[in-house]
Amino acid sequence: MTKGNINVSVENIFPLIKKFLYSDHEIFLRELISNATDATLKLKHLTNIGESKVEYGNPQIEVKVDKDAKKLHIIDQGLGMTADEVEKYINQVAFSGAEEFLDKYKDAAQDAGIIGHFGLGFYSAFMVADKVEIITKSHKDEAAAHWTCDGSPEYTLEEANKTDRGTEIILHIAEDSTEFLEDSRISELLLKYNKFMPVPIKFGTKTETLPKPEDAKEDDPAPTQEVENIINNPNPAWTKLPADLEEDDYKNFYRELYPMQFEEPLFNIHLNVDYPFNLTGILYFPKMSADMQIQKDKIQLYQNQVFVTDNVEGIVPEFLTMLRGVIDSPDIPLNVSRSYLQADGAVKKISSYITRKVADKLKSLFNNNREDFEAKWDDIKIVIEYGMLSEEKFFEKADAFALYPTVDGTYYTYEELFNKIKAKQTDKDDKLVILYASDKDAQHSYIEAAKVKGYEVLLLDSPIVSHLIQKLETTKENISFARVDGDHIDNLIKKEDTAISKLSEDEKKSLDELLKEVVPSEKFMVQLEAMDSDASPFMITQPEFMRRMKEMQQTGGGGMFGMGNMPEMYNLVVNTNSELVSEILNTKTRKKQERLINQSLDLARLSQGLLKGQELTNFIKRSYDMIK
Ligand code: ADP
Ligand code: MG
């Protein structure tokens, strides 16, 4: 037997480790299983290239809890270690790794910036155990070794009589860590970190129902048997080649990742690069609900099939954090803060690769099956519009697939829309005017009025649309967006024939005076317009500019114009060619004129959803009186 002192300069490193890594004790299991996996895959490689003569077989990793003896065992059938190798890899490598780690992170570990996943390795066993044993038999023809260490720099190393190849790690679980002696806790950790590791992991048994024997009676219970419980899928879909997967494989994998999700994903994107960095993965577009926050943190990050985190902020561009799925890359540095991550060159490349890949996929979906893409547009537009706003590269690419639906359900690309309306919808400066509605029901009368004139009206109803159109107006040449109930379309669009006014100049003047006396001037700017005689007599509009600024303030991005409290100001457009307006002018008594104006004004407000409370009650009462 050998006794020795581990060569570390820190007198007793273990309490320090415990303290620094306090919140993340559970990662010890992931580290030990990663080591067991490495040892197994190394042996596979050695047997493949003929360097090891042993039979590789079907190795497994087994996790066993011995609650009574307060021990946790992790057993592998990998390449094992000779006594010399234990000296070298455990006493020197593992421990020096830990020391180096501490040196590096003594200060940083307290700063919340550290994401808490670092490859501390074998050493992390001491976060939960006050004594650790290694019993290991190398694939080489040498005696097994037994190493024991109680958490001080002292260890013992002696011969053991283990005969089968591989390594068993035994943790004597400390008093403050007995949670790791609970089956349920271990199961939970295995499912969290090891669900897709490449070597089968066995934990306990499960009950399997067998078919009933021929002669069984109707209500005899079906026989059962206890079978090994393998907790992982060693060959998850993302590790395979896209060419080897069918649509159903992707859907099944989605279910495996999110067993509680009943909704099918809309489509998937298989990521697969090995140069200039290594990255594989599958991203899914789920059906989006209006609540984007809830959907965050659903993409899982793996390193070589080991779960690392489901917080991919900084790695995946923000607008794609609403997606689900897996990315796996050994090239993402994990032991650094988030702000560092965002500045890291390799990570930036990964992020822009993902953006490009998503854009390419959307483009090919659009080209291959436009009808299907249009049908899904409502569910994916939030992500796409958000991406167009936040990533310049994505904005450029999105021209090929971003859709602009009309109120009647025709979907145009920007180019198609442009060609469709360029002949008809221009303003006095020859700028293209893109009319849109944000709510089909609330703006119904305005939409109809525009359609009667043969204009195209888009339906743009996502919450960030005011930002998006602002962006389009500044990037595309010579266009402006106008909501149908904004400034009146007759003022917006250059018309070849201006309607002739039925009223004389004198009549117009007295109408104007009358209206200004009755209509409250602090709320409405009265505008007289000679429109078609069957257009609405009174119409309320809100200047596009003012409304949009308000919306942008509400959805963030406000403040920049310094308009904290813009007044509620509307236009009241009065159609001087309507019969009602002539009637108001020709009504003899002043009282009756006022009543007609107020009634008309209220109707106009009603159609904009602006009539509420006491005013609405008064309006209804007045209406009944009038029809009595
Ligand atoms: P790392 O895994 O990053 O190399 P660790 O501290 O986890 O660092 O492990 C140190 C070394 O100990 C490993 O590189 C390996 O050589 C050896 N080792 C650890 N666990 C096992 C095991 N189960 N079987 C064989 N060798 C192991
Ligand atoms: Mg390791």
PDB file of C-alpha atoms and ligand atoms in Angstrom, residues 31 35-36 38-39 42 76 79-81 89-90 93-94 120-123 167 169, ligand 1:
ATOM      1  CA  GLU A  31     -19.018  15.083 -13.907  1.00  0.00           C
ATOM      2  CA  ASN A  35     -15.773  10.576 -16.815  1.00  0.00           C
ATOM      3  CA  ALA A  36     -17.342   7.117 -16.975  1.00  0.00           C
ATOM      4  CA  ASP A  38     -15.151   9.190 -21.561  1.00  0.00           C
ATOM      5  CA  ALA A  39     -13.522   6.034 -20.195  1.00  0.00           C
ATOM      6  CA  LYS A  42     -11.809   5.766 -25.062  1.00  0.00           C
ATOM      7  CA  ASP A  76     -18.375   1.812 -15.600  1.00  0.00           C
ATOM      8  CA  LEU A  79     -10.773   1.385 -19.937  1.00  0.00           C
ATOM      9  CA  GLY A  80     -10.005   1.612 -16.211  1.00  0.00           C
ATOM     10  CA  MET A  81      -6.734   2.789 -14.677  1.00  0.00           C
ATOM     11  CA  TYR A  89      -4.540  11.195 -13.522  1.00  0.00           C
ATOM     12  CA  ILE A  90      -6.169  11.497 -10.137  1.00  0.00           C
ATOM     13  CA  VAL A  93      -4.092  15.858 -13.142  1.00  0.00           C
ATOM     14  CA  ALA A  94      -7.449  16.017 -11.410  1.00  0.00           C
ATOM     15  CA  LEU A 120     -14.325  20.788 -12.364  1.00  0.00           C
ATOM     16  CA  GLY A 121     -14.237  17.074 -13.013  1.00  0.00           C
ATOM     17  CA  PHE A 122     -13.532  14.271 -10.644  1.00  0.00           C
ATOM     18  CA  TYR A 123     -12.816  16.663  -7.859  1.00  0.00           C
ATOM     19  CA  THR A 167     -13.928   1.736 -12.648  1.00  0.00           C
ATOM     20  CA  ILE A 169     -16.343   5.304  -7.814  1.00  0.00           C
TER      21      ILE A 169
HETATM   22  P1  ADP B   1     -11.124  15.516 -17.168  1.00  0.00           P
HETATM   23  O1  ADP B   1     -12.297  14.589 -17.288  1.00  0.00           O
HETATM   24  O2  ADP B   1     -11.447  16.885 -17.626  1.00  0.00           O
HETATM   25  O3  ADP B   1      -9.881  14.972 -17.783  1.00  0.00           O
HETATM   26  P2  ADP B   1     -11.366  14.857 -14.422  1.00  0.00           P
HETATM   27  O4  ADP B   1     -10.942  15.546 -13.174  1.00  0.00           O
HETATM   28  O5  ADP B   1     -12.826  14.641 -14.567  1.00  0.00           O
HETATM   29  O6  ADP B   1     -10.814  15.695 -15.610  1.00  0.00           O
HETATM   30  O7  ADP B   1     -10.641  13.472 -14.516  1.00  0.00           O
HETATM   31  C1  ADP B   1      -9.230  13.384 -14.482  1.00  0.00           C
HETATM   32  C2  ADP B   1      -8.725  12.163 -15.153  1.00  0.00           C
HETATM   33  O8  ADP B   1      -8.987  11.008 -14.362  1.00  0.00           O
HETATM   34  C3  ADP B   1      -9.380  11.862 -16.478  1.00  0.00           C
HETATM   35  O9  ADP B   1      -8.777  12.572 -17.527  1.00  0.00           O
HETATM   36  C4  ADP B   1      -9.140  10.360 -16.615  1.00  0.00           C
HETATM   37  O10 ADP B   1      -7.854  10.085 -17.128  1.00  0.00           O
HETATM   38  C5  ADP B   1      -9.174   9.884 -15.186  1.00  0.00           C
HETATM   39  N1  ADP B   1     -10.479   9.298 -14.870  1.00  0.00           N
HETATM   40  C6  ADP B   1     -11.467   9.888 -14.167  1.00  0.00           C
HETATM   41  N2  ADP B   1     -12.539   9.062 -14.060  1.00  0.00           N
HETATM   42  C7  ADP B   1     -12.229   7.934 -14.730  1.00  0.00           C
HETATM   43  C8  ADP B   1     -12.925   6.689 -15.000  1.00  0.00           C
HETATM   44  N3  ADP B   1     -14.173   6.487 -14.578  1.00  0.00           N
HETATM   45  N4  ADP B   1     -12.275   5.747 -15.731  1.00  0.00           N
HETATM   46  C9  ADP B   1     -11.016   5.974 -16.174  1.00  0.00           C
HETATM   47  N5  ADP B   1     -10.333   7.104 -15.957  1.00  0.00           N
HETATM   48  C10 ADP B   1     -10.908   8.084 -15.235  1.00  0.00           C
END
